[in-house]
Coordinates of C-alpha atoms and ligand atoms in Angstrom, one line a residue:
M1 CA -20.9 -9.4 -21.6
T2 CA -20.5 -8.7 -18.6
D3 CA -20.4 -4.9 -17.0
Q4 CA -16.9 -3.4 -16.2
V5 CA -17.0 -3.7 -12.9
F6 CA -13.8 -1.4 -12.9
G7 CA -13.0 1.3 -15.2
K8 CA -9.8 2.5 -16.1
V9 CA -7.9 3.3 -13.5
S10 CA -6.7 6.8 -13.2
K11 CA -6.1 7.3 -9.8
V12 CA -4.0 5.5 -7.6
V13 CA -3.3 5.4 -4.0
C14 CA -0.6 3.5 -2.1
V15 CA -0.3 3.3 2.0
G16 CA 3.0 2.8 3.0
A17 CA 5.4 5.4 2.5
G18 CA 8.1 3.5 2.4
Y19 CA 11.3 1.7 0.7
V20 CA 8.6 0.2 -1.6
G21 CA 5.8 2.8 -1.7
G22 CA 8.0 5.6 -2.4
P23 CA 10.0 4.1 -5.4
T24 CA 7.2 2.3 -6.7
C25 CA 5.0 5.0 -7.2
A26 CA 7.2 7.7 -8.4
M27 CA 8.2 5.0 -10.7
I28 CA 4.3 5.0 -12.2
A29 CA 4.0 8.4 -11.7
H30 CA 7.1 8.9 -14.4
K31 CA 5.8 6.2 -17.1
C32 CA 2.3 7.1 -16.5
P33 CA 2.0 11.1 -16.9
H34 CA -2.5 10.1 -17.5
V35 CA -2.5 8.3 -13.8
T36 CA -2.1 11.0 -10.5
V37 CA -0.4 8.9 -7.7
T38 CA -0.7 9.7 -4.2
V39 CA 1.3 7.9 -1.4
V40 CA 0.2 8.1 2.3
D41 CA 1.4 7.3 5.6
M42 CA 0.4 7.7 9.0
N43 CA 3.9 8.6 9.8
K44 CA 3.6 12.6 9.2
D45 CA 7.3 13.4 9.6
K46 CA 7.9 11.0 7.1
I47 CA 5.5 12.6 4.8
A48 CA 6.9 15.8 5.6
E49 CA 10.2 14.8 4.4
W50 CA 8.8 13.3 1.5
N51 CA 7.5 16.5 0.3
S52 CA 10.9 18.2 1.3
D53 CA 13.7 18.7 -0.6
K54 CA 15.7 16.1 1.3
L55 CA 13.5 12.5 0.4
P56 CA 13.4 10.2 3.8
I57 CA 15.2 7.2 1.7
Y58 CA 18.7 7.4 -0.6
E59 CA 18.1 5.6 -3.5
P60 CA 20.6 6.4 -6.8
G61 CA 17.9 8.0 -9.3
L62 CA 14.9 8.5 -6.9
D63 CA 15.0 12.1 -5.9
E64 CA 15.5 13.3 -10.0
I65 CA 11.9 11.4 -10.7
V66 CA 10.5 12.8 -7.2
F67 CA 10.9 16.3 -7.7
A68 CA 10.0 16.2 -11.5
A69 CA 6.6 14.4 -10.9
R70 CA 6.0 15.9 -7.5
G71 CA 3.3 18.3 -7.7
R72 CA 2.5 16.9 -11.5
N73 CA 0.9 13.7 -10.9
L74 CA 3.0 12.4 -7.7
F75 CA 1.6 13.4 -4.3
F76 CA 2.5 12.8 -0.2
S77 CA -0.5 13.1 2.0
S78 CA -1.3 12.3 5.7
D79 CA -4.7 12.4 4.6
I80 CA -5.5 8.6 4.2
P81 CA -9.4 8.8 4.4
K82 CA -9.5 11.7 1.3
A83 CA -7.2 8.9 -0.7
I84 CA -8.6 6.1 -0.4
A85 CA -12.4 7.5 -0.9
E86 CA -10.9 8.9 -4.0
A87 CA -8.9 5.8 -5.5
D88 CA -9.3 3.5 -8.1
L89 CA -6.4 1.1 -7.3
I90 CA -4.9 1.2 -3.9
F91 CA -1.2 -0.6 -3.3
I92 CA -1.2 -2.1 0.7
S93 CA 2.7 -1.5 0.6
V94 CA 3.2 -1.8 4.6
N95 CA 5.4 -3.3 6.6
T96 CA 5.5 -6.6 7.3
P97 CA 8.6 -7.1 9.7
T98 CA 8.9 -10.5 11.8
K99 CA 6.6 -11.0 14.9
M100 CA 8.7 -10.4 17.9
Y101 CA 6.1 -11.4 20.4
G102 CA 3.7 -14.1 21.0
R103 CA 2.4 -16.9 18.5
G104 CA 5.0 -17.6 15.7
K105 CA 7.6 -14.9 17.9
G106 CA 10.6 -14.9 15.5
M107 CA 9.6 -16.5 12.8
A108 CA 6.1 -15.1 11.4
P109 CA 5.7 -11.9 9.7
D110 CA 3.4 -9.6 11.9
L111 CA 0.8 -8.6 9.5
K112 CA -1.3 -6.2 11.8
Y113 CA 0.1 -3.1 9.5
V114 CA -2.1 -5.1 6.8
E115 CA -4.5 -5.8 8.5
S116 CA -5.3 -2.2 9.6
V117 CA -5.0 -1.1 6.5
S118 CA -7.6 -3.5 4.8
R119 CA -9.7 -2.3 8.0
T120 CA -9.4 1.5 6.9
I121 CA -9.8 0.8 3.5
A122 CA -13.3 -0.4 4.5
Q123 CA -14.3 2.2 6.6
Y124 CA -13.4 4.9 4.0
A125 CA -13.9 3.2 0.5
V126 CA -17.2 4.8 -1.8
G127 CA -17.3 2.8 -4.8
P128 CA -15.3 0.2 -6.7
K129 CA -11.5 -0.2 -5.6
I130 CA -8.6 -2.7 -6.6
V131 CA -6.6 -3.9 -3.8
V132 CA -3.0 -4.6 -4.1
E133 CA -1.0 -6.6 -2.1
K134 CA 2.5 -5.3 -2.3
S135 CA 3.5 -6.3 1.2
T136 CA 5.0 -9.6 1.2
V137 CA 2.8 -11.7 2.8
P138 CA 2.7 -15.4 3.7
V139 CA 0.2 -17.8 1.4
K140 CA -3.6 -17.1 1.3
A141 CA -3.3 -13.4 3.5
A142 CA -5.2 -11.8 0.5
E143 CA -8.4 -14.3 1.9
S144 CA -7.7 -12.4 5.3
I145 CA -7.9 -9.2 3.3
G146 CA -11.0 -10.1 1.2
C147 CA -12.8 -11.1 4.2
I148 CA -12.3 -7.8 6.2
L149 CA -13.5 -6.2 2.9
R150 CA -16.7 -8.4 1.8
E151 CA -17.8 -7.3 5.2
A152 CA -17.9 -3.6 4.0
Q153 CA -19.7 -4.7 0.8
K154 CA -22.4 -6.3 2.9
N155 CA -23.6 -2.9 4.2
N156 CA -23.0 -0.3 0.7
A157 CA -24.2 -2.2 -2.2
N158 CA -22.1 0.5 -4.2
L159 CA -18.8 -0.9 -3.0
K160 CA -17.2 -3.8 -5.1
F161 CA -13.2 -4.8 -4.3
Q162 CA -11.1 -7.0 -6.0
V163 CA -8.0 -7.9 -4.0
L164 CA -4.4 -8.5 -5.9
S165 CA -1.2 -10.0 -5.2
N166 CA 1.7 -8.3 -6.9
P167 CA 4.8 -8.9 -4.6
E168 CA 7.6 -6.1 -5.5
F169 CA 11.2 -7.5 -6.6
L170 CA 13.3 -4.6 -6.2
A171 CA 16.3 -4.7 -4.5
E172 CA 17.7 -2.0 -2.8
G173 CA 20.6 0.5 -4.1
T174 CA 19.3 -0.4 -7.8
A175 CA 15.5 -0.1 -7.0
M176 CA 15.0 2.5 -9.8
K177 CA 16.9 0.1 -12.4
D178 CA 15.2 -2.6 -11.3
L179 CA 11.7 -0.7 -11.1
A180 CA 12.3 1.1 -14.9
N181 CA 13.3 -2.4 -16.2
P182 CA 12.2 -5.6 -13.9
D183 CA 13.0 -9.1 -14.9
R184 CA 9.3 -10.0 -14.6
V185 CA 6.5 -8.1 -12.9
L186 CA 4.0 -10.9 -11.0
I187 CA 0.1 -10.3 -11.1
G188 CA -2.1 -12.8 -9.1
G189 CA -6.1 -12.4 -8.6
E190 CA -8.8 -14.6 -9.3
S191 CA -10.4 -16.1 -12.6
S192 CA -13.8 -15.0 -12.1
T193 CA -15.1 -12.2 -14.3
E194 CA -14.3 -9.7 -11.7
G195 CA -10.6 -10.9 -10.9
L196 CA -10.2 -10.7 -14.2
Q197 CA -10.8 -7.7 -14.9
A198 CA -9.0 -6.2 -12.2
V199 CA -6.0 -8.2 -13.2
A200 CA -6.1 -6.6 -16.6
E201 CA -6.1 -2.8 -15.1
L202 CA -3.2 -3.7 -13.3
V203 CA -1.7 -4.7 -16.4
R204 CA -2.6 -1.9 -18.2
I205 CA -0.5 0.2 -15.8
Y206 CA 2.5 -1.7 -15.9
E207 CA 2.2 -2.2 -19.7
N208 CA 3.1 1.8 -19.8
W209 CA 7.0 0.6 -19.7
V210 CA 7.1 -3.0 -18.8
P211 CA 7.5 -5.1 -22.7
R212 CA 3.2 -7.7 -22.0
E213 CA 5.5 -10.9 -22.0
R214 CA 7.3 -10.2 -18.7
I215 CA 4.0 -9.6 -16.5
I216 CA 2.9 -12.9 -15.2
T217 CA -0.4 -13.6 -14.6
T218 CA -1.4 -16.4 -11.8
N219 CA -3.7 -17.6 -9.4
T220 CA -3.3 -15.6 -6.0
W221 CA -1.8 -17.8 -4.1
S222 CA 1.0 -19.0 -6.4
S223 CA 2.0 -14.8 -6.5
E224 CA 2.2 -15.1 -2.7
L225 CA 4.3 -17.9 -2.4
S226 CA 6.5 -17.1 -5.2
K227 CA 7.7 -14.1 -3.5
L228 CA 8.4 -16.1 -0.5
V229 CA 10.5 -18.3 -2.7
A230 CA 12.3 -16.2 -5.0
N231 CA 13.9 -14.5 -1.8
A232 CA 14.2 -17.9 -0.4
F233 CA 16.3 -19.1 -3.6
L234 CA 18.4 -15.8 -3.4
A235 CA 19.6 -16.3 0.1
Q236 CA 20.1 -20.2 -0.5
R237 CA 22.8 -19.5 -3.2
I238 CA 24.4 -16.5 -0.6
S239 CA 24.3 -19.2 2.4
S240 CA 25.6 -21.8 -0.2
I241 CA 28.3 -19.9 -1.3
N242 CA 29.1 -18.9 2.1
S243 CA 29.6 -22.5 3.5
I244 CA 32.0 -23.2 0.9
S245 CA 33.6 -20.1 2.0
A246 CA 34.8 -21.8 5.1
V247 CA 35.8 -24.9 2.9
C248 CA 37.8 -22.6 0.8
E249 CA 39.8 -20.9 3.9
A250 CA 40.7 -24.3 5.3
T251 CA 42.0 -25.8 1.9
G252 CA 43.4 -23.3 -0.1
A253 CA 40.9 -23.2 -2.9
E254 CA 40.1 -19.2 -3.5
I255 CA 36.2 -18.7 -3.2
S256 CA 35.8 -16.0 -6.0
E257 CA 37.8 -18.7 -8.3
V258 CA 35.0 -21.5 -7.0
A259 CA 32.4 -19.1 -7.7
H260 CA 33.6 -18.2 -11.1
A261 CA 34.0 -21.8 -12.0
V262 CA 30.5 -23.0 -10.9
G263 CA 28.8 -19.8 -12.4
F264 CA 30.0 -20.3 -15.7
D265 CA 27.7 -23.3 -15.7
T266 CA 24.8 -21.3 -17.4
R267 CA 22.8 -23.8 -15.3
I268 CA 23.6 -22.6 -12.3
G269 CA 24.6 -18.6 -13.5
N270 CA 27.3 -16.2 -12.2
K271 CA 24.8 -13.8 -10.0
F272 CA 24.3 -14.2 -6.5
L273 CA 27.4 -16.1 -5.9
K274 CA 29.5 -13.4 -3.9
A275 CA 31.0 -14.6 -0.3
S276 CA 30.3 -12.3 2.1
V277 CA 30.0 -11.7 6.3
G278 CA 26.6 -12.9 5.1
F279 CA 23.4 -11.3 3.8
G280 CA 21.2 -8.8 5.8
G281 CA 18.8 -6.4 4.8
S282 CA 14.9 -6.3 5.6
C283 CA 14.0 -9.6 3.6
F284 CA 15.9 -12.6 3.2
Q285 CA 16.0 -13.5 6.9
K286 CA 12.1 -12.1 7.5
D287 CA 10.8 -13.8 4.5
V288 CA 12.9 -17.1 4.7
L289 CA 11.6 -17.3 8.3
S290 CA 8.4 -16.6 6.7
L291 CA 8.6 -19.9 4.6
V292 CA 10.1 -21.6 7.8
Y293 CA 6.9 -21.1 9.4
L294 CA 4.6 -21.4 6.8
C295 CA 5.7 -24.8 6.2
E296 CA 5.9 -25.7 9.8
S297 CA 2.2 -24.5 10.1
L298 CA 1.3 -26.9 7.3
N299 CA 3.2 -29.9 9.2
L300 CA 5.9 -29.9 6.8
P301 CA 8.9 -30.1 9.1
Q302 CA 11.4 -31.3 6.5
V303 CA 10.7 -28.6 4.2
A304 CA 10.9 -26.5 7.1
E305 CA 14.3 -27.7 8.2
Y306 CA 15.6 -27.7 4.8
W307 CA 15.0 -23.5 4.5
Q308 CA 15.9 -22.8 8.6
G309 CA 19.8 -24.0 7.2
V310 CA 19.8 -21.7 5.4
I311 CA 19.5 -18.9 8.3
N312 CA 21.7 -21.4 10.5
V313 CA 24.0 -21.0 7.7
N314 CA 24.1 -16.7 7.6
N315 CA 24.4 -16.4 11.1
W316 CA 27.2 -19.0 12.0
Q317 CA 29.1 -16.6 8.6
R318 CA 28.7 -13.9 11.0
R319 CA 29.9 -15.0 14.1
R320 CA 32.7 -17.0 12.1
F321 CA 34.1 -13.9 10.7
A322 CA 33.9 -12.4 14.0
D323 CA 36.1 -15.0 15.9
K324 CA 38.2 -15.1 12.6
I325 CA 38.9 -11.1 13.8
I326 CA 39.5 -12.4 17.5
A327 CA 41.6 -15.0 16.7
E328 CA 43.8 -12.9 13.9
L329 CA 44.4 -10.3 16.8
F330 CA 46.0 -12.4 19.1
N331 CA 43.4 -14.0 20.8
T332 CA 42.1 -10.5 22.5
V333 CA 40.7 -7.5 21.1
T334 CA 39.8 -6.5 24.4
D335 CA 40.1 -2.4 24.3
K336 CA 42.1 -2.2 21.1
K337 CA 40.6 0.2 18.4
I338 CA 38.8 -1.7 15.2
A339 CA 37.7 0.6 12.4
I340 CA 34.9 -0.8 10.7
F341 CA 34.1 0.2 7.2
G342 CA 30.6 0.1 5.9
F343 CA 27.3 -0.2 8.1
A344 CA 24.7 -0.7 5.6
F345 CA 23.5 -3.6 4.7
K346 CA 25.0 -3.4 0.8
K347 CA 26.2 -0.6 -1.0
N348 CA 24.3 2.4 -2.1
T349 CA 21.7 2.5 0.2
G350 CA 21.8 3.9 4.1
D351 CA 19.3 1.1 4.9
T352 CA 20.7 -0.9 7.9
R353 CA 17.8 -2.7 8.9
E354 CA 19.4 -6.8 9.7
S355 CA 22.9 -5.4 8.5
S356 CA 25.5 -8.3 9.3
A357 CA 27.5 -5.2 10.5
I358 CA 25.3 -5.0 13.5
H359 CA 26.0 -8.8 14.1
V360 CA 29.7 -8.4 14.0
M361 CA 29.9 -5.3 15.9
K362 CA 28.2 -7.2 18.6
H363 CA 30.3 -9.9 18.6
L364 CA 33.2 -8.0 18.7
M365 CA 31.5 -5.4 21.8
E366 CA 31.3 -8.3 24.0
E367 CA 34.8 -8.8 23.8
H368 CA 35.4 -5.5 24.6
A369 CA 36.5 -3.6 21.5
K370 CA 36.6 -0.4 20.5
L371 CA 34.5 0.1 17.4
S372 CA 35.3 3.2 15.6
V373 CA 33.1 3.2 12.2
Y374 CA 32.4 4.9 9.4
D375 CA 29.6 4.7 6.7
P376 CA 29.1 7.3 3.9
K377 CA 25.1 7.2 3.7
V378 CA 24.2 5.8 7.5
Q379 CA 23.4 8.6 9.9
K380 CA 24.9 8.1 13.4
S381 CA 21.5 8.2 15.3
Q382 CA 20.8 5.2 13.3
M383 CA 23.7 3.0 14.1
I384 CA 23.4 4.1 17.8
N385 CA 19.8 2.5 17.6
D386 CA 20.8 0.1 15.8
L387 CA 23.7 -1.1 18.3
A388 CA 22.2 -0.5 22.1
A389 CA 19.0 -2.7 20.5
V390 CA 21.8 -6.0 20.4
T391 CA 23.6 -4.6 23.3
S392 CA 23.0 -1.9 25.8
A393 CA 23.0 2.4 25.5
D394 CA 26.1 2.4 27.8
D395 CA 28.1 -0.5 26.3
V396 CA 27.4 1.6 23.0
T397 CA 28.3 4.7 24.4
R398 CA 31.4 3.2 26.3
L399 CA 32.8 1.2 23.0
V400 CA 31.5 2.6 19.8
T401 CA 32.2 6.1 17.7
V402 CA 31.2 7.0 14.4
E403 CA 33.7 9.2 12.0
T404 CA 32.9 11.0 9.1
D405 CA 35.9 9.9 7.1
P406 CA 37.3 6.5 6.7
Y407 CA 40.8 8.2 7.6
A408 CA 39.5 9.0 11.2
A409 CA 38.3 6.0 12.2
A410 CA 41.5 3.9 11.5
R411 CA 43.7 6.6 12.9
G412 CA 45.5 4.6 15.6
A413 CA 43.3 1.0 14.9
H414 CA 44.7 -2.2 15.1
A415 CA 42.6 -3.6 12.4
I416 CA 40.3 -2.5 9.8
V417 CA 37.2 -4.8 8.9
V418 CA 34.9 -4.2 6.0
L419 CA 31.3 -4.7 6.6
T420 CA 29.5 -3.3 3.4
E421 CA 31.0 -3.2 -0.1
W422 CA 31.3 0.6 -0.5
D423 CA 33.0 1.7 -4.1
E424 CA 35.1 4.4 -2.1
F425 CA 36.9 2.0 -0.1
V426 CA 38.8 0.5 -2.7
D427 CA 40.1 3.4 -3.6
L428 CA 41.3 4.8 -0.6
D429 CA 44.8 5.6 0.1
Y430 CA 46.3 2.5 2.3
N431 CA 49.5 3.7 2.1
K432 CA 49.2 6.7 4.2
I433 CA 46.1 4.6 6.0
H434 CA 48.4 1.8 7.2
D435 CA 51.3 4.3 8.3
N436 CA 48.6 5.8 11.2
M437 CA 47.8 2.8 12.4
Q438 CA 49.1 0.8 15.4
H439 CA 51.5 -2.3 13.6
P440 CA 50.9 -5.0 12.8
A441 CA 47.9 -3.4 11.4
A442 CA 45.3 -6.0 10.0
I443 CA 42.5 -5.6 7.5
F444 CA 39.5 -8.0 7.3
D445 CA 38.1 -8.1 4.3
G446 CA 34.3 -9.5 4.3
R447 CA 32.8 -8.4 1.2
L448 CA 35.6 -9.3 -0.9
I449 CA 36.6 -5.7 -2.7
L450 CA 40.4 -5.1 -1.7
D451 CA 43.3 -5.8 -3.4
Q452 CA 45.0 -8.6 -1.1
K453 CA 48.1 -8.7 -2.6
A454 CA 48.8 -5.2 -2.7
L455 CA 47.7 -4.4 1.1
R456 CA 50.5 -7.1 1.7
E457 CA 53.1 -5.3 -0.1
I458 CA 52.0 -2.0 1.8
G459 CA 52.7 -4.1 4.9
F460 CA 48.9 -5.1 5.7
R461 CA 48.0 -8.5 7.2
T462 CA 45.1 -9.2 5.6
F463 CA 41.8 -11.9 6.0
A464 CA 39.6 -12.4 3.3
I465 CA 36.6 -14.8 3.5
G466 CA 37.1 -17.6 1.6
T467 CA 41.2 -17.5 1.5
A468 CA 43.1 -19.8 2.8
P469 CA 44.9 -18.1 6.2
D470 CA 48.4 -18.4 4.2
Q471 CA 49.7 -15.4 6.7
A472 CA 48.6 -16.7 9.9
Y473 CA 50.8 -19.9 9.0
N474 CA 53.6 -18.3 7.8
L475 CA 53.7 -15.3 10.5
F476 CA 52.4 -17.1 13.7
G477 CA 52.7 -20.9 12.8
T478 CA 48.9 -21.4 13.7
A479 CA 46.1 -22.6 10.8
G480 CA 44.1 -19.9 12.3
Y481 CA 41.2 -21.1 13.7
Ligands
NAD501 N1 12.4 -2.8 1.0 C1 12.7 -3.7 -0.1 O1 13.6 -3.5 -0.5 C2 11.5 -4.5 0.0 C3 11.6 -5.0 -1.4 C4 10.2 -5.8 -2.1 C5 9.4 -6.1 -0.9 N2 9.5 -5.3 0.2 C6 8.3 -5.7 1.2 O2 7.2 -4.6 0.9 C7 6.7 -4.5 2.6 C8 7.3 -2.6 3.2 O3 8.5 -3.2 2.4 P1 9.1 -1.3 2.9 O4 10.9 -1.4 3.2 O5 8.4 -0.1 1.7 O6 8.9 -0.9 4.9 P2 9.3 0.5 5.1 O7 9.3 0.0 6.8 O8 10.1 1.3 4.6 O9 7.7 1.4 5.2 C9 6.8 0.6 5.2 C10 5.7 2.0 5.8 O10 4.3 1.7 5.9 C11 3.6 2.5 7.0 N3 2.6 2.1 7.5 C12 2.5 0.8 8.2 N4 1.1 0.5 8.5 C13 0.4 1.8 8.2 C14 -1.0 2.1 8.1 N5 -1.6 1.4 9.0 N6 -1.3 3.7 7.9 C15 -0.2 3.8 6.6 N7 0.7 3.6 6.8 C16 1.0 2.5 7.3 C17 4.7 3.1 8.0 O11 5.2 4.3 8.7 C18 6.2 2.7 7.4 O12 6.4 4.1 6.3 C19 7.4 -5.1 2.9 O13 6.2 -6.2 3.2 C20 8.5 -5.8 2.8 O14 8.7 -7.3 3.1 C21 10.5 -4.4 0.6
UPG502 O1 26.1 -12.5 -3.8 C1 25.7 -11.7 -3.3 C2 24.2 -10.8 -3.4 C3 23.7 -10.4 -1.7 N1 24.3 -10.2 -0.9 C4 24.1 -10.1 0.4 O2 22.7 -10.3 0.2 C5 21.8 -9.1 0.9 C6 20.6 -8.9 0.0 O3 21.3 -8.1 -1.4 P1 19.6 -8.0 -2.3 O4 19.3 -9.1 -2.5 O5 20.7 -7.4 -3.8 O6 19.3 -6.6 -1.3 P2 17.6 -6.3 -1.2 O7 17.1 -5.2 -1.4 O8 17.7 -7.3 0.0 O9 16.7 -7.1 -1.8 C7 16.5 -8.3 -1.7 O10 15.2 -8.5 -1.2 C8 14.1 -7.5 -1.7 C9 13.1 -7.7 -1.0 O11 12.1 -8.6 -1.1 C10 14.0 -8.0 -2.8 O12 12.4 -7.6 -3.3 C11 14.6 -8.5 -3.8 O13 14.2 -8.7 -5.3 C12 16.2 -8.7 -3.2 O14 17.1 -9.4 -3.8 C13 22.9 -7.8 1.3 O15 23.5 -7.9 2.3 C14 23.8 -8.2 0.3 O16 25.5 -7.7 0.7 C15 25.8 -11.0 -0.5 O17 26.0 -11.5 0.5 N2 26.3 -12.1 -1.9

């Protein structure tokens, strides 16, 4: 019988206290009271926020779980060496953004943070460690981590490492629900005896709340690739329905009716078929580009081109929507006040990474529109920084104001543009809003959340993704665009 190299896990550490590390570890601490969970980060301010009354991220249900477990079996710390030395199992949950320099610029994920954590683990580890890749990485990234760790093993016989892949599938806005009740947990590892032991230890953690049949174990490379493929398939569905939204606008078919009819086929399914102003968020674009880059590197240009199409349609959809706004506002938005409802990349999050709002607003700013933005969860400084990064600080100062209520944002505006599907936008008093706008007043619904008929009865001109521009015909005798 082979010795057990990795003992029962009682101390878990997560490097990276972000959107994944924080919620995931809060859930592990909540579900495994016998395990001590420490989340570390090189960003001391962020750790201070995790230890304060106002957590650094907004996620429904997160506060309750953190406040109950913090100080009991959940800790946030910036003492990375100590945490690593004490851990039985270490999650690497650092960011892997698209590289913005050098080889693979704009395509490949930047793995410098993952490598840096691997070196820190190699430096401070004092005994056997299961190292778990939770960050989203390209296939074979575990090999690089393993190579760095094996080097440390050469100089210290007490060290033993196994690298597992355990990608995260939570979606922001529903992270706590997704973590509490995941469709599946995926764990990839080596088929060696030690590899199987390490996999079994991680399975044992998840088994505290996830039914065993939903915990899938595979080889390391299948696990790494499955994460990229899952995001690519999800993003592809959105680009598919968005491409059809343009056909609807040109024909009189309704995108929500088409999505409903098509999604009723159980083979297709009804989820992720909501036409929109384009997908945003920190993952879809980055991970599809990572897959494209991987395929190019593997000399598979046809596969790369196929997935690149998903990104191209998304960029086109954002541009198309902005062009539609300009066209329907009589081909000029110069100096016109336009209210922007929503800046986050989806509802129930304050995250703005790759939000379509940034891109649509950029296009409108290029036409010198005056934008007045309201979002219930995004800080003003975040909006200013995001927009300045794609335009200029001067343009933002000149063209953008940020309001703390939607009525103020819409007052005196020529149009309202809905870019995030916040529930509160559905229940606003649109009679009151209409009264205080310039006339004719228009609403562009990039999220298909508003009742177009009710708005038209109030007097709005309405334009929704995937809906034929019949008003444009009726009012102005043009086909819109
Ligand atoms: N955000 C999501 O919804 C989501 C979901 C699934 C998977 N992922 C993947 O998970 C990973 C993390 O994503 P995120 O959104 O949590 O990122 P994030 O930017 O919110 O958090 C990453 C954290 O890692 C810290 N960090 C970076 N290098 C470090 C180092 N060397 N030592 C200590 N701390 C370090 C950063 O300071 C930051 O706080 C990414 O690979 C992402 O693709 C994200
Ligand atoms: O039918 C839909 C569904 C989503 N979206 C948009 O797509 C983007 C992404 O949404 P969502 O997938 O819900 O949020 P993320 O937090 O980006 O989660 C995705 O990316 C994560 C990071 O990898 C994965 O873990 C999740 O499984 C995956 O859903 C957002 O802009 C949504 O508005 C649509 O336009 N139409």
